[in-house]
PDB file of C-alpha atoms in Angstrom:
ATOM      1  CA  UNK A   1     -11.800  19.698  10.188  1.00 93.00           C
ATOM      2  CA  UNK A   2     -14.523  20.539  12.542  1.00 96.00           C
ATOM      3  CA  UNK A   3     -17.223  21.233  10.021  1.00 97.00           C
ATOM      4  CA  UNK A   4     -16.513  17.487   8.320  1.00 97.00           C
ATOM      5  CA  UNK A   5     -16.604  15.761  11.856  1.00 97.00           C
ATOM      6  CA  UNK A   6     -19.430  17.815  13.033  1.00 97.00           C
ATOM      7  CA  UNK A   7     -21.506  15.893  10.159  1.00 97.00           C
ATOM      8  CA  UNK A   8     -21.618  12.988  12.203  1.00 97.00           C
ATOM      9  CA  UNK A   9     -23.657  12.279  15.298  1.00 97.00           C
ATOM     10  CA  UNK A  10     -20.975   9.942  17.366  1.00 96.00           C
ATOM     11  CA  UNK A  11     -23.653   7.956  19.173  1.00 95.00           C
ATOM     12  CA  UNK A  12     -25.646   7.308  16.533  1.00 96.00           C
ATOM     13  CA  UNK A  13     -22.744   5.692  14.487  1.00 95.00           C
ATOM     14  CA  UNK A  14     -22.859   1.729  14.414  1.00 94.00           C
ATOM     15  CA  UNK A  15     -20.532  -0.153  17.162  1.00 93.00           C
ATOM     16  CA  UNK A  16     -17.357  -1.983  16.642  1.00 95.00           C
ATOM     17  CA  UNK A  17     -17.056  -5.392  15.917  1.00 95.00           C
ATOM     18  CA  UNK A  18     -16.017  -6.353  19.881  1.00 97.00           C
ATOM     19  CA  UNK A  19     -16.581  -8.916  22.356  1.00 97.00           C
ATOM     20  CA  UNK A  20     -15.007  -8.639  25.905  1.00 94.00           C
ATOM     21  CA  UNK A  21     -12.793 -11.989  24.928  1.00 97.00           C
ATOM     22  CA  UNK A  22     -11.451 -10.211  21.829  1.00 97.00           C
ATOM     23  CA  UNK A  23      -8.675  -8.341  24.330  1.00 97.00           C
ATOM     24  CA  UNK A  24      -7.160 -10.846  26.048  1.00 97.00           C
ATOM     25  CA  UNK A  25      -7.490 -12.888  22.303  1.00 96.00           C
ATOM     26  CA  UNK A  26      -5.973 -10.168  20.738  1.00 95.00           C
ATOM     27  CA  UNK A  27      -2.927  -9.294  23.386  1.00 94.00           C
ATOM     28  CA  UNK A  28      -1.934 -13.570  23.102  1.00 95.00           C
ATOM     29  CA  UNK A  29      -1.049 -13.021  19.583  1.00 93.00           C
ATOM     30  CA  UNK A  30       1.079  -9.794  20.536  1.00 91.00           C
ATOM     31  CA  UNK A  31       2.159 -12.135  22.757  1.00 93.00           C
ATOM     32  CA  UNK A  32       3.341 -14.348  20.815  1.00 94.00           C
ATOM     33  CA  UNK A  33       5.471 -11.849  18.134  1.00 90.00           C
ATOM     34  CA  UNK A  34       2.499 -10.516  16.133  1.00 88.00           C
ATOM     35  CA  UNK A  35       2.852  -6.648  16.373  1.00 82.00           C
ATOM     36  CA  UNK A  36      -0.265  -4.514  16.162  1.00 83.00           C
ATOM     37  CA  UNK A  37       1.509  -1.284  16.876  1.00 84.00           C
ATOM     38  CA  UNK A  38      -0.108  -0.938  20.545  1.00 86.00           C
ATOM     39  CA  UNK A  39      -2.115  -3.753  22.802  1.00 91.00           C
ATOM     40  CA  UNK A  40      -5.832  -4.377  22.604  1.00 95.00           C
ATOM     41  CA  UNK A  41      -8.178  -2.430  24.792  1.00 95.00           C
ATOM     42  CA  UNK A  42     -12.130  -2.104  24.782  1.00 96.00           C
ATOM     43  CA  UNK A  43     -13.186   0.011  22.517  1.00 94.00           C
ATOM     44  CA  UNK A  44     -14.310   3.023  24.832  1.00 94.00           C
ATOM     45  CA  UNK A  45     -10.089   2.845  25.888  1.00 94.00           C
ATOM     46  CA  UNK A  46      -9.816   4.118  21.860  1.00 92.00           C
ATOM     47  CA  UNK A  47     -12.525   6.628  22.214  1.00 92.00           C
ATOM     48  CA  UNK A  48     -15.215   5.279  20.064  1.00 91.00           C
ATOM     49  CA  UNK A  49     -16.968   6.749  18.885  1.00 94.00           C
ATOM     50  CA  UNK A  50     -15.574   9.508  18.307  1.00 95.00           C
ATOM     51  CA  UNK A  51     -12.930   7.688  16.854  1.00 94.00           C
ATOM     52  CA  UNK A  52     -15.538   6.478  14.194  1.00 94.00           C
ATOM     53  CA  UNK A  53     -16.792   9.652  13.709  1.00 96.00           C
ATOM     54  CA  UNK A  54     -13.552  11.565  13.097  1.00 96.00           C
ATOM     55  CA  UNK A  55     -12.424   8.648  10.205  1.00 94.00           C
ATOM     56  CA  UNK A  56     -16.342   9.340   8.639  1.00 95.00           C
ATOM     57  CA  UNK A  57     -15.343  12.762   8.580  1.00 97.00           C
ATOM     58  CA  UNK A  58     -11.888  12.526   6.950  1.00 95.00           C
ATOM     59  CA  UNK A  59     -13.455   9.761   4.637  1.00 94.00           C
ATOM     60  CA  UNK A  60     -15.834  12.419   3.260  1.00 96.00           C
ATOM     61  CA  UNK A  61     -13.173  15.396   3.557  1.00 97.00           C
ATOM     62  CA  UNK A  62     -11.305  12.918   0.741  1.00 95.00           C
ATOM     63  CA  UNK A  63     -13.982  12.313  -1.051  1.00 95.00           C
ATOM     64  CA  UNK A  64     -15.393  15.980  -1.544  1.00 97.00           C
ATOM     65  CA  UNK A  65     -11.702  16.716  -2.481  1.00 96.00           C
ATOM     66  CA  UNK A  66     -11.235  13.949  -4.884  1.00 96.00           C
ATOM     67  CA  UNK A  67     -14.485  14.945  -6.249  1.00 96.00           C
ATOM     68  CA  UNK A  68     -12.882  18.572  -7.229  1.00 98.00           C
ATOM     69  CA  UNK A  69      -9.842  17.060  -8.877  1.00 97.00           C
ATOM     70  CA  UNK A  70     -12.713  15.245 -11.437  1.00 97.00           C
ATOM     71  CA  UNK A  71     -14.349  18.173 -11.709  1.00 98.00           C
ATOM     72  CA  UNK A  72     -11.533  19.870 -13.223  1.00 98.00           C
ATOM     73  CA  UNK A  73     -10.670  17.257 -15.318  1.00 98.00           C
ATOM     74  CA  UNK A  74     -14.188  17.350 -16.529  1.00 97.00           C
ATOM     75  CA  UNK A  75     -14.308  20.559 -17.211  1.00 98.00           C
ATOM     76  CA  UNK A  76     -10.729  21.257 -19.078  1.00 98.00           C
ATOM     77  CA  UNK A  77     -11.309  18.365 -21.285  1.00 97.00           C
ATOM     78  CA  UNK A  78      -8.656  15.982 -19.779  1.00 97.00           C
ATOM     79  CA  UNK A  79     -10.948  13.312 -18.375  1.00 96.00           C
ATOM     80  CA  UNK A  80     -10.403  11.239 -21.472  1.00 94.00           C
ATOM     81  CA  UNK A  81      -6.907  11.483 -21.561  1.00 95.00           C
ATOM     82  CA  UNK A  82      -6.397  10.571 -17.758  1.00 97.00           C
ATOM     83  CA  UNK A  83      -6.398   7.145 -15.899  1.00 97.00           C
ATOM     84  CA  UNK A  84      -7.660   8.557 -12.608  1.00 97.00           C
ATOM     85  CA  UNK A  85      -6.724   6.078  -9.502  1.00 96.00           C
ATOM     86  CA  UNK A  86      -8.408   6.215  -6.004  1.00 95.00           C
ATOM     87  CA  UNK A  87      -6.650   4.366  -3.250  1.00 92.00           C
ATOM     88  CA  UNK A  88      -5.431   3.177   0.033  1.00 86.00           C
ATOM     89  CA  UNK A  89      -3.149   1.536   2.128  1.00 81.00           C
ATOM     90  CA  UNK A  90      -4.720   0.029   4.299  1.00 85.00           C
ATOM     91  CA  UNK A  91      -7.953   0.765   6.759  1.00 87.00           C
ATOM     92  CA  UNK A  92      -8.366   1.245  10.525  1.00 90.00           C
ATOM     93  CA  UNK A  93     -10.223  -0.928  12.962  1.00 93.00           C
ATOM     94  CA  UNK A  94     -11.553   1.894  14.851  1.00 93.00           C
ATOM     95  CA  UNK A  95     -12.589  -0.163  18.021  1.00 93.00           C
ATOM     96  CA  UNK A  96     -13.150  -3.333  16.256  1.00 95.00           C
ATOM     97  CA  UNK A  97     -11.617  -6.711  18.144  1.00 95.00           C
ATOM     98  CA  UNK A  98     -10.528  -4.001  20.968  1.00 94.00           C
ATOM     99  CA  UNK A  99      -8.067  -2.477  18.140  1.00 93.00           C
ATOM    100  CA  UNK A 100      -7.500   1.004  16.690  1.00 90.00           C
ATOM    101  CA  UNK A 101      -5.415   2.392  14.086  1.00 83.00           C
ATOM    102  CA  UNK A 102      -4.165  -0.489  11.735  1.00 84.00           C
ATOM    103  CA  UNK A 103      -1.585  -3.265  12.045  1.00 81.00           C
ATOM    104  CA  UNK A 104      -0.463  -6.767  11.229  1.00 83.00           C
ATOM    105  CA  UNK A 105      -3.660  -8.226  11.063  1.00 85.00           C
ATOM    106  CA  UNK A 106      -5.753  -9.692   8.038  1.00 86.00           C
ATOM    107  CA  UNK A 107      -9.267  -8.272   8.848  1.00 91.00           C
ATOM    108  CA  UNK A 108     -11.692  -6.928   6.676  1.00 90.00           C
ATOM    109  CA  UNK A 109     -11.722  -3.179   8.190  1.00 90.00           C
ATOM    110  CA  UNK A 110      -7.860  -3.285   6.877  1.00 89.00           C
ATOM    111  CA  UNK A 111      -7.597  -4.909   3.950  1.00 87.00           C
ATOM    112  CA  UNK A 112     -11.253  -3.832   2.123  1.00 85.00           C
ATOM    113  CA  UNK A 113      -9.997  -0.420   1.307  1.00 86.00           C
ATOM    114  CA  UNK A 114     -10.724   1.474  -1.569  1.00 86.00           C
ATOM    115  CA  UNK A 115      -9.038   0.679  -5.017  1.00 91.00           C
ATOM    116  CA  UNK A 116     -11.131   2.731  -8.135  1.00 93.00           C
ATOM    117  CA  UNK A 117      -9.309   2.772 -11.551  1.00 95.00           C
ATOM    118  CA  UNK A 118     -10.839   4.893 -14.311  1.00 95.00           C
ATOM    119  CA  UNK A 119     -10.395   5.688 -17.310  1.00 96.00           C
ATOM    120  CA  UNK A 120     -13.261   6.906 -19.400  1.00 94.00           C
ATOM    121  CA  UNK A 121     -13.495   4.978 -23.334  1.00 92.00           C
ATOM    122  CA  UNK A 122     -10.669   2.248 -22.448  1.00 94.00           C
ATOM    123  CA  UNK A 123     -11.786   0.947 -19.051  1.00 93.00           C
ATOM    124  CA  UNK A 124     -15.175  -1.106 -18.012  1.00 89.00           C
ATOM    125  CA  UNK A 125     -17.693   1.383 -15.592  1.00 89.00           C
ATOM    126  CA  UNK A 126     -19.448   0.484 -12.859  1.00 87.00           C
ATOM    127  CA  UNK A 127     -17.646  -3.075 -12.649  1.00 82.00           C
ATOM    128  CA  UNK A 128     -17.142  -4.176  -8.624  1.00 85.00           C
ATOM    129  CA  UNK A 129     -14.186  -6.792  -8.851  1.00 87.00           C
ATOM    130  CA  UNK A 130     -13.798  -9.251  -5.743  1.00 85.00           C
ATOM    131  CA  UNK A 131     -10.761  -9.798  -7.108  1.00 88.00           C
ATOM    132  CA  UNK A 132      -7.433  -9.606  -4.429  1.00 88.00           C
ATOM    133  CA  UNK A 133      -5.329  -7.133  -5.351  1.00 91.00           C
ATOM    134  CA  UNK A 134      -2.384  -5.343  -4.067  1.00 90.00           C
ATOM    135  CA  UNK A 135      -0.696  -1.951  -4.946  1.00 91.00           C
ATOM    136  CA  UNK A 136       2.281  -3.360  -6.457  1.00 95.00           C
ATOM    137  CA  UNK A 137      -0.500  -4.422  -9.517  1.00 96.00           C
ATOM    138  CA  UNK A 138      -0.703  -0.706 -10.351  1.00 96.00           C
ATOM    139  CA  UNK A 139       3.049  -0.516 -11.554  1.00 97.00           C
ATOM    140  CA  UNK A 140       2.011  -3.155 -14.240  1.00 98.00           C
ATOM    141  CA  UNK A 141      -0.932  -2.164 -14.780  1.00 97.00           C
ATOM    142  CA  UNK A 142      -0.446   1.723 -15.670  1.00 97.00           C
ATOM    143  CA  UNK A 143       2.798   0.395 -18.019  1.00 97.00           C
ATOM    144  CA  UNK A 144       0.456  -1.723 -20.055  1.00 96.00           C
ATOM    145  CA  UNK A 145      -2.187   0.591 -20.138  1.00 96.00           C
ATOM    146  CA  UNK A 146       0.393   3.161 -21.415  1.00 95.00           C
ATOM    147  CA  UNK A 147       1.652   0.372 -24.058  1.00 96.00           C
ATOM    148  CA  UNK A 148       5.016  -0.332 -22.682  1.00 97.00           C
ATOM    149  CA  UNK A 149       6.355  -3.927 -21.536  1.00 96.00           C
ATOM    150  CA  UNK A 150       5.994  -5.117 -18.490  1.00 96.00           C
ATOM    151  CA  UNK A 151       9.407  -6.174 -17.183  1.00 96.00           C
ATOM    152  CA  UNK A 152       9.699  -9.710 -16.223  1.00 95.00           C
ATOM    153  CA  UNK A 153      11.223  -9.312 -12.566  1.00 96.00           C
ATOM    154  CA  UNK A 154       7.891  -6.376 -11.832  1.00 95.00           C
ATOM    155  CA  UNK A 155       6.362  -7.307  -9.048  1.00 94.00           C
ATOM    156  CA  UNK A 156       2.186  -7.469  -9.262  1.00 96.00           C
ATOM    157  CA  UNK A 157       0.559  -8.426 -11.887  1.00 95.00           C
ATOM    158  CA  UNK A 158      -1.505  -6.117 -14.374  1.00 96.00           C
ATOM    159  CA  UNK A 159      -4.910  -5.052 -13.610  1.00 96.00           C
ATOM    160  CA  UNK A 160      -5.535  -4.600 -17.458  1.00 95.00           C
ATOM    161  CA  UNK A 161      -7.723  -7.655 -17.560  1.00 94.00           C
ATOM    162  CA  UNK A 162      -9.983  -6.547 -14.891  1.00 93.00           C
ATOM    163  CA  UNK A 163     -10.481  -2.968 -15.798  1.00 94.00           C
ATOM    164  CA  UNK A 164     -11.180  -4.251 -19.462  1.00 92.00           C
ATOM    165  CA  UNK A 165     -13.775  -6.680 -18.931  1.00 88.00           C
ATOM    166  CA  UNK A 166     -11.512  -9.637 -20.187  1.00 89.00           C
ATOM    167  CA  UNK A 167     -11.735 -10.830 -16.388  1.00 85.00           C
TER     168      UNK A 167
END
């Protein structure tokens, strides 16, 4: 929404992670079978950055929203009783290495995305895990937390350790 993206000064916003090699880089390893959903370009071709600015402002759109749905929580008394998850997918590259959007590629701005478990009494605060993770660990995770087995042929691993402190 306009009053999210208008938030953000575009030009003031930092620059993409590019150097004029990075396209014709990039556009061999399409070459050679490696999709990335659309070719490289420079990152003015992807409109940065207003590109930038328009993911700042849906990144905060989220975050005000998510911030209502603890609210109530807080409020009705159900904060407790809730393991609250924050996530995503993947990331975008917004400009960076003369890509947008995301793809089959194993850089930071894609696979650094958000991944908050909480659950107030029962899970660690504050902890920042390095740890690499990937969303088929919630499965196992949320049936252990819930006291059910974890069957063998589950894919991911529980997150339990982590979000405990045993890890």
């Amino acid at each position: 929404p306009w009053e999210y993206y208008r938030r953000f000064d575009p030009q003031s916003l930092p620059m993409p992670d590019f150097r004029a090699s990075d396209v014709a880089h990039q556009n061999r390893i399409s070459d050679a079978g490696v999709d990335f959903l659309a070719r490289a370009q420079p990152p003015e071709y992807w409109g940065h950055p207003e590109i930038k600015a328009s993911s700042y402002a849906m990144i905060e759109l989220m975050d005000e929203q998510f911030g209502r749905l603890l609210d109530h929580l807080d409020a009705t008394g159900q904060r407790e009783n809730t393991i609250v998850i924050f996530m995503s997918d993947h990331g975008e590259m917004l400009g960076d290495r003369g890509l947008a959007r995301q793809g089959c590629r194993f850089y930071d701005p894609l696979v650094r995305v958000p991944l908050i478990v909480s659950w107030p009494g029962h899970f660690e605060q504050g902890v920042v895990s390095q740890a690499l993770v990937e969303l088929t660990d919630l499965a196992p995770t949320l049936l252990e937390a819930a006291g059910h087995e974890v069957p063998d042929d589950t894919h991911g691993r529980s997150l339990l350790p982590l979000l405990t402190g045993q890890a």
